[in-house]
Coordinates of C-alpha atoms and ligand atoms in Angstrom, one line a residue:
M13 CA 108.8 40.4 129.4
A14 CA 111.4 39.0 131.4
R15 CA 113.0 41.6 132.6
A16 CA 109.5 44.1 132.6
G17 CA 108.7 41.3 135.5
A18 CA 112.3 42.1 137.0
L19 CA 111.5 45.3 137.4
R20 CA 108.6 44.8 139.1
L21 CA 110.3 42.5 141.2
L22 CA 113.0 44.5 142.5
A23 CA 110.1 47.6 143.2
G24 CA 108.4 45.4 145.6
V25 CA 111.5 44.6 146.9
R26 CA 111.6 48.6 147.5
D27 CA 108.3 48.5 149.2
G28 CA 110.2 46.1 151.8
L29 CA 108.3 42.6 150.2
S30 CA 110.7 39.4 149.7
L31 CA 110.9 37.6 146.7
A32 CA 109.2 34.5 148.0
D33 CA 106.1 36.8 149.0
Q34 CA 105.8 37.7 145.3
A35 CA 105.9 34.4 144.1
G36 CA 102.4 34.8 143.0
A37 CA 103.2 38.4 141.4
L38 CA 104.0 37.5 137.2
K39 CA 102.0 34.7 137.3
A40 CA 100.5 36.3 133.8
L41 CA 104.3 35.4 132.4
P42 CA 105.3 31.8 131.0
P43 CA 106.8 29.8 133.6
A44 CA 110.2 30.2 132.0
D45 CA 109.9 34.0 132.0
Q46 CA 108.7 34.3 135.8
A47 CA 112.3 32.3 136.4
R48 CA 114.2 34.6 134.4
A49 CA 112.5 37.6 136.1
G50 CA 113.8 36.1 139.0
R51 CA 117.2 35.6 138.3
L52 CA 117.5 38.5 136.9
A53 CA 115.9 40.9 140.3
A54 CA 117.9 38.4 142.9
D55 CA 121.7 39.0 140.4
V56 CA 120.7 42.6 140.3
L57 CA 120.2 42.8 144.1
R58 CA 123.7 40.9 144.6
H59 CA 125.7 43.3 141.8
Q60 CA 123.6 46.4 142.9
A61 CA 126.6 48.2 145.0
R62 CA 129.1 47.4 141.7
A63 CA 126.4 48.2 139.4
D64 CA 125.6 51.9 140.6
A65 CA 129.2 52.4 140.6
V66 CA 129.5 52.2 137.4
I67 CA 126.1 53.7 136.9
R68 CA 127.9 57.0 139.1
A69 CA 130.9 57.1 136.5
Y70 CA 128.2 58.1 133.2
V71 CA 125.2 59.7 134.9
S72 CA 125.7 63.6 135.6
R73 CA 122.3 63.2 137.6
K74 CA 121.3 60.5 140.2
P75 CA 118.0 58.8 138.2
S76 CA 115.4 58.3 139.5
P77 CA 114.6 54.7 141.6
P78 CA 112.6 53.2 138.5
V79 CA 115.3 54.3 136.2
A80 CA 117.4 53.4 138.3
D81 CA 116.3 49.9 138.8
V82 CA 116.5 49.4 134.7
L83 CA 120.1 51.1 134.4
R84 CA 121.0 48.4 137.2
L85 CA 119.6 45.6 135.2
A86 CA 121.3 46.3 132.0
V87 CA 124.5 47.2 133.4
V88 CA 124.8 43.8 134.9
E89 CA 123.2 41.5 132.3
M90 CA 125.3 42.9 129.8
L91 CA 129.0 43.0 132.5
D92 CA 128.0 40.3 134.5
G93 CA 126.1 38.0 132.3
G94 CA 127.6 39.1 129.0
G95 CA 124.8 40.0 127.9
A96 CA 124.8 41.1 124.1
P97 CA 125.0 44.9 124.6
H98 CA 122.8 45.6 121.5
G99 CA 120.0 43.6 122.1
V100 CA 119.8 44.4 126.1
V101 CA 119.9 48.2 125.5
D102 CA 117.3 48.5 123.2
A103 CA 115.2 46.5 125.8
A104 CA 116.1 48.9 128.9
V105 CA 115.2 52.4 126.4
S106 CA 112.3 50.4 125.7
L107 CA 111.3 49.6 129.6
T108 CA 112.4 53.3 130.3
R109 CA 109.5 54.3 127.9
S110 CA 107.0 52.5 129.2
L111 CA 107.6 54.1 132.4
G112 CA 105.2 56.9 131.8
K113 CA 106.1 61.0 130.4
K114 CA 109.3 61.0 133.6
G115 CA 110.4 58.1 131.5
Q116 CA 110.3 59.7 128.0
A117 CA 112.4 62.0 129.5
A118 CA 114.8 60.4 130.2
S119 CA 115.3 57.4 127.8
G120 CA 118.0 59.3 125.6
M121 CA 120.1 59.7 129.4
V122 CA 119.7 55.9 129.5
N123 CA 120.6 54.8 125.4
A124 CA 123.6 57.6 125.7
V125 CA 124.8 56.2 129.2
L126 CA 124.6 52.1 128.5
R127 CA 126.4 52.7 125.5
K128 CA 128.9 54.2 127.5
V129 CA 128.5 51.4 129.8
A130 CA 128.6 48.7 126.7
G131 CA 132.6 49.5 126.8
H132 CA 133.6 49.6 130.3
K133 CA 136.1 47.9 132.0
G134 CA 137.2 46.3 135.2
W135 CA 133.7 44.9 136.6
A136 CA 135.7 41.8 138.0
D137 CA 137.7 44.0 139.4
L138 CA 134.6 46.3 141.1
P139 CA 135.0 45.2 145.0
P140 CA 131.9 42.7 145.6
Q141 CA 127.9 43.8 146.9
P142 CA 129.1 45.2 151.0
M143 CA 126.7 43.5 153.8
P144 CA 124.8 46.3 155.7
H145 CA 127.0 47.3 158.9
W146 CA 124.6 45.6 161.5
L147 CA 126.0 41.8 159.7
R148 CA 129.1 43.4 158.8
E149 CA 131.0 44.5 161.8
P150 CA 129.7 41.1 164.1
V151 CA 130.9 39.2 160.8
A152 CA 134.4 41.2 160.6
A153 CA 134.6 40.4 164.4
A154 CA 133.8 37.2 164.6
Y155 CA 136.0 36.1 161.3
G156 CA 138.3 38.8 160.8
E157 CA 138.2 41.0 157.8
D158 CA 139.1 39.0 155.1
A159 CA 137.0 36.4 155.9
A160 CA 133.7 39.1 156.1
R161 CA 135.3 39.8 152.1
A162 CA 135.8 36.4 151.4
I163 CA 131.7 35.5 152.4
E164 CA 130.8 39.0 149.9
A165 CA 132.2 37.7 147.1
A166 CA 130.1 34.3 148.2
H167 CA 127.1 36.3 148.1
G168 CA 127.9 38.1 145.0
A169 CA 128.3 34.7 142.9
G170 CA 125.3 32.8 144.2
A171 CA 124.3 29.4 144.7
P172 CA 124.4 26.4 143.2
L173 CA 121.0 23.6 143.5
D174 CA 121.9 20.9 146.7
L175 CA 120.0 17.7 146.6
T176 CA 119.9 15.9 149.9
P177 CA 118.6 11.8 148.3
K178 CA 117.1 9.1 149.9
P179 CA 120.3 6.3 150.3
G180 CA 121.2 5.1 147.8
V181 CA 119.9 7.3 145.1
S182 CA 122.1 9.3 142.2
V183 CA 121.3 11.7 140.1
E184 CA 122.7 12.0 136.6
G185 CA 124.9 15.3 136.2
A186 CA 125.3 16.0 139.9
D187 CA 128.7 16.0 142.0
V188 CA 128.6 14.4 144.8
L189 CA 130.2 16.8 148.1
P190 CA 131.9 15.3 150.5
T191 CA 129.3 15.8 153.2
G192 CA 127.2 13.4 151.3
S193 CA 124.5 16.0 149.8
L194 CA 124.2 16.1 145.5
R195 CA 124.8 19.4 143.6
I196 CA 123.5 20.9 140.0
H197 CA 125.8 24.0 138.7
G198 CA 123.8 26.0 136.6
P199 CA 120.1 26.8 136.5
A200 CA 118.1 23.3 136.3
Q201 CA 114.0 23.4 136.5
V202 CA 113.8 21.4 140.0
S203 CA 110.1 19.7 138.7
A204 CA 111.7 18.7 136.1
L205 CA 114.8 16.6 136.9
P206 CA 114.6 12.6 137.1
G207 CA 113.4 11.5 140.2
F208 CA 111.6 15.1 141.6
A209 CA 107.8 13.6 140.5
T210 CA 108.9 9.7 142.5
G211 CA 110.6 11.7 145.5
D212 CA 113.8 10.9 145.3
W213 CA 115.7 13.3 146.5
W214 CA 114.4 17.4 148.2
V215 CA 116.0 20.7 147.8
Q216 CA 118.2 21.3 150.6
D217 CA 121.4 23.3 150.7
A218 CA 124.8 20.9 151.4
A219 CA 125.0 22.8 155.4
A220 CA 121.4 22.7 156.0
A221 CA 121.8 19.3 156.1
L222 CA 124.2 18.8 158.2
P223 CA 121.7 19.6 161.7
V224 CA 120.1 16.3 160.8
R225 CA 123.7 14.5 160.6
L226 CA 124.7 15.5 163.5
L227 CA 121.2 14.5 165.1
D228 CA 122.4 10.6 164.0
P229 CA 118.8 9.4 164.5
R230 CA 118.5 5.6 163.8
P231 CA 115.0 3.9 163.0
D232 CA 112.5 4.1 165.5
E233 CA 113.5 6.6 167.8
R234 CA 110.8 9.4 168.5
I235 CA 112.2 12.3 167.6
A236 CA 110.4 16.3 167.3
D237 CA 111.8 17.9 164.8
L238 CA 110.6 21.6 166.5
C239 CA 109.9 24.8 163.9
A240 CA 109.6 22.1 161.3
A241 CA 109.1 24.5 158.0
P242 CA 109.5 23.3 154.8
G243 CA 110.5 20.3 156.5
G244 CA 113.9 19.9 154.5
K245 CA 115.0 18.4 158.2
T246 CA 111.5 16.5 158.8
L247 CA 112.3 14.6 155.0
Q248 CA 116.3 13.2 157.1
L249 CA 114.6 11.9 159.9
A250 CA 111.6 10.3 158.4
S251 CA 113.5 8.7 156.0
A252 CA 116.1 7.6 158.6
G253 CA 113.6 5.6 159.8
A254 CA 112.4 7.4 163.0
Q255 CA 108.9 7.8 164.5
V256 CA 109.1 12.5 163.8
T257 CA 106.4 14.5 165.6
A258 CA 106.9 18.2 163.0
V259 CA 106.1 21.4 164.9
D260 CA 105.6 24.8 163.6
I261 CA 103.6 27.3 164.4
S262 CA 102.5 28.1 161.2
P263 CA 99.7 25.9 160.0
A264 CA 100.5 27.1 156.1
R265 CA 104.0 26.6 156.7
L266 CA 103.5 23.1 157.9
R267 CA 100.8 22.4 154.8
R268 CA 104.5 22.8 152.4
V269 CA 105.6 19.9 154.8
A270 CA 103.7 17.7 154.1
E271 CA 103.6 17.8 150.5
N272 CA 107.0 17.8 150.6
L273 CA 106.2 14.4 152.5
R274 CA 103.7 12.9 150.3
R275 CA 106.2 13.7 147.1
C276 CA 109.0 11.8 149.1
K277 CA 106.6 8.9 150.5
L278 CA 107.5 9.4 154.1
S279 CA 105.4 10.6 156.5
A280 CA 105.4 12.1 160.5
E281 CA 102.9 13.5 162.4
L282 CA 102.3 17.2 162.4
V283 CA 101.5 19.2 164.7
A284 CA 100.5 22.8 163.9
A285 CA 101.7 24.6 167.6
D286 CA 104.0 27.3 169.7
A287 CA 106.9 25.1 170.4
L288 CA 107.1 27.3 173.4
D289 CA 103.6 25.3 174.5
W290 CA 104.3 21.9 173.1
R291 CA 104.4 18.7 174.9
P292 CA 105.6 15.7 173.7
T293 CA 103.1 12.5 174.8
A294 CA 105.8 9.9 174.5
P295 CA 108.7 10.2 176.1
L296 CA 111.2 11.5 172.9
D297 CA 115.2 10.2 172.6
A298 CA 115.7 12.8 170.5
I299 CA 114.9 16.4 169.4
L300 CA 115.9 18.7 166.7
L301 CA 115.8 22.6 167.4
D302 CA 115.9 24.8 163.9
A303 CA 115.0 28.4 165.3
P304 CA 113.6 31.3 164.0
C305 CA 116.5 33.0 162.9
S306 CA 117.8 36.6 161.7
A307 CA 118.8 34.3 158.3
T308 CA 121.4 35.6 157.6
G309 CA 123.4 32.9 156.2
T310 CA 121.3 31.9 153.8
I311 CA 121.8 35.4 151.6
R312 CA 123.7 33.5 149.1
R313 CA 120.1 32.5 147.8
H314 CA 117.9 35.5 148.8
P315 CA 120.2 38.4 148.1
D316 CA 116.6 40.5 149.3
L317 CA 117.4 39.9 153.1
P318 CA 120.3 42.6 153.7
F319 CA 117.8 45.5 151.4
L320 CA 114.8 44.1 153.6
R321 CA 116.2 43.6 157.4
D322 CA 118.2 46.6 159.2
G323 CA 118.8 43.9 162.4
S324 CA 116.7 45.3 165.4
G325 CA 114.6 42.3 165.2
I326 CA 117.4 40.4 166.0
P327 CA 117.6 40.8 169.7
A328 CA 113.9 39.3 169.8
L329 CA 115.1 36.4 167.9
I330 CA 117.9 35.7 170.0
D331 CA 115.3 35.7 173.4
V332 CA 112.9 33.1 171.5
Q333 CA 116.0 31.3 170.5
A334 CA 117.0 30.9 174.5
R335 CA 113.7 30.0 175.5
L336 CA 112.8 27.6 173.0
I337 CA 116.3 26.0 174.2
D338 CA 115.2 25.9 177.3
H339 CA 111.4 25.1 176.9
A340 CA 113.3 22.2 174.2
L341 CA 115.6 20.7 177.2
S342 CA 112.5 20.5 179.5
L343 CA 111.1 17.6 177.0
L344 CA 114.1 15.6 176.8
P345 CA 114.5 13.0 179.0
P346 CA 117.9 12.3 181.2
G347 CA 120.0 11.4 178.7
G348 CA 118.3 12.4 175.6
R349 CA 120.6 14.3 172.8
M350 CA 118.8 17.8 171.2
V351 CA 120.7 19.4 168.0
Y352 CA 120.4 23.3 168.6
A353 CA 120.8 25.1 164.7
V354 CA 120.6 28.1 163.2
C355 CA 121.0 29.5 159.8
S356 CA 123.0 32.6 161.0
L357 CA 126.0 34.0 160.5
L358 CA 125.9 36.3 164.2
P359 CA 127.3 34.3 166.8
D360 CA 124.7 36.0 169.1
E361 CA 122.1 33.2 167.7
G362 CA 124.8 30.3 167.5
E363 CA 127.7 30.0 169.3
A364 CA 126.8 32.6 172.7
Q365 CA 123.5 30.9 172.6
V366 CA 125.3 27.6 173.7
A367 CA 127.6 28.7 175.8
A368 CA 124.8 30.8 177.3
A369 CA 123.1 27.2 178.1
L370 CA 125.7 25.7 178.9
A371 CA 126.2 28.2 182.4
R372 CA 122.2 28.0 182.3
H373 CA 122.1 24.2 182.8
P374 CA 124.6 22.0 184.5
G375 CA 125.4 18.8 183.4
L376 CA 124.6 19.5 179.6
V377 CA 127.1 18.9 177.3
V378 CA 128.6 19.4 173.8
E379 CA 129.3 16.3 171.9
T380 CA 131.5 17.6 169.1
P381 CA 130.9 16.7 166.0
D382 CA 132.5 13.7 163.7
L383 CA 130.8 14.2 160.6
P384 CA 132.5 12.7 157.9
G385 CA 133.7 15.6 154.8
T386 CA 132.9 18.0 157.1
E387 CA 136.6 19.9 157.7
P388 CA 137.8 19.7 161.1
S389 CA 138.2 23.9 160.9
W390 CA 134.6 24.7 161.2
I391 CA 134.2 23.1 164.5
T392 CA 134.0 26.1 167.3
P393 CA 136.1 26.3 170.4
E394 CA 133.0 25.1 172.2
G395 CA 132.1 22.0 170.0
G396 CA 130.0 23.5 168.2
L397 CA 130.2 23.4 164.2
R398 CA 129.8 26.6 162.4
T399 CA 129.6 27.0 158.4
R400 CA 130.7 30.1 156.4
P401 CA 129.3 30.5 152.6
D402 CA 133.1 31.1 152.1
C403 CA 133.4 27.3 153.1
W404 CA 135.1 25.0 150.2
P405 CA 135.3 27.8 147.6
G406 CA 136.1 25.1 145.1
R407 CA 133.1 24.1 145.1
G408 CA 130.6 26.8 145.1
G409 CA 130.2 27.4 148.6
M410 CA 127.2 26.7 151.5
D411 CA 124.9 28.2 153.1
G412 CA 125.9 30.0 156.8
F413 CA 124.9 27.6 159.6
F414 CA 125.4 26.9 163.1
M415 CA 124.9 23.6 164.7
A416 CA 125.6 22.0 168.6
R417 CA 124.9 18.4 169.5
L418 CA 123.8 18.3 173.6
H419 CA 123.6 15.6 175.7
K420 CA 121.4 15.9 179.4
A421 CA 123.3 14.2 181.6
G422 CA 121.4 11.4 183.2
R423 CA 121.3 7.2 181.9
G424 CA 125.0 5.9 181.8
G425 CA 126.6 9.9 182.5
Ligands
SAM1 C1 114.9 28.0 160.2 S1 112.7 28.0 159.3 C2 113.5 25.7 159.7 C3 113.5 25.6 158.2 C4 113.0 23.8 159.1 N1 113.5 23.4 159.8 C5 114.0 23.0 157.4 O1 114.7 22.4 158.0 O2 113.5 23.1 156.2 C6 111.9 28.0 161.3 C7 110.9 27.8 161.1 O3 110.1 28.2 162.7 C8 109.1 28.6 162.6 N2 108.3 29.0 163.7 C9 109.3 30.2 164.5 N3 108.5 30.2 165.8 C10 107.5 29.4 166.0 C11 107.7 29.2 167.3 N4 107.2 29.5 168.5 N5 107.2 27.4 167.4 C12 106.9 26.6 166.4 N6 107.5 27.2 165.3 C13 107.8 28.3 165.2 C14 108.8 29.0 161.8 O4 107.7 29.2 161.6 C15 109.8 28.4 160.2 O5 109.2 27.3 159.6

């Protein structure tokens, strides 16, 4: 059932739906099968190019898209997941037969091809899934060819589960990362982990937890979290004792912030508004601007992203990021501080945005980070912090983020 569910999710991705958009599509399946279907579909997307290279070696004609998905799923299960060939091949043959007349006709070919694939050698030596051109070119130009390959390898490895704990909380079996996040390796059901029901922690990639650490919120400070949903950073700010106003343009996504706050017994003022129009009712001490972006730093967790985007939306994102930076700075009193962050690998959305903001705003300065657990090589020439999926290779990587702490000249300099 999980395999049929995975094929349905893969067909949805080919029709332009993200895996997250399809969260409700498998609700007829038991929860464990839904979770396995999601994992299998993500694994196929992470290794599609490698699976296709193996399949090409054994087929004489290109299979139709649904049959190609059945073959890819079986290849990835056997060669990457170590699935027992007999069970995987039998399941693939029945899934092919269930595809109607064309499936019936293809089932013999699927059986023959997969029996050969079962003995295939050299899977581990195949190059990882390449990033699409619109992403690979700027990534290789910014960080070099070796780094681009290392990032692709990290995308293929997927992501562990990271948690941000409330102060003093530990979770049995989790590694404590140098920056303070907790990391769980291997599949885990989040709601079954100790401390979930009591709201002792929330799910947040180790890199995603850094912008708030960089902002360094203090008790009772008035802080605006612009672009707040689903709220990982709102929870960090509230947990530090700040008076938080969380603004997001999406009322539906803001409901997730409310749920997360309730579970963690934390509070914040929630405002559904375009941050470009929003103004605070009392002076702010600080702003967190976690701007909408290409999300290209999160491909480890969202392997469907490269299949759903073509890069054409990036200029519009860059434009809105610059307008959000200018508006946020206009809300900040002299002497105030702001962290600008994006979960993007593209310097145009990160490093270049900060350089352009410094040129547009005389008196604005970047405060170079000195965050416990981060590495000096992550600091960029303009004083920001750049994380990439290939950082911490021995520990399981981290999402790609850029963040910079900006100080508006004023009281005391
Ligand atoms: C990168 S996500 C934020 C993640 C969030 N800060 C967290 O840590 O969980 C970007 C968010 O920006 C919101 N957004 C996009 N454009 C916006 C705008 N003009 N004003 C306010 N929110 C916006 C989206 O709805 C989305 O929730």
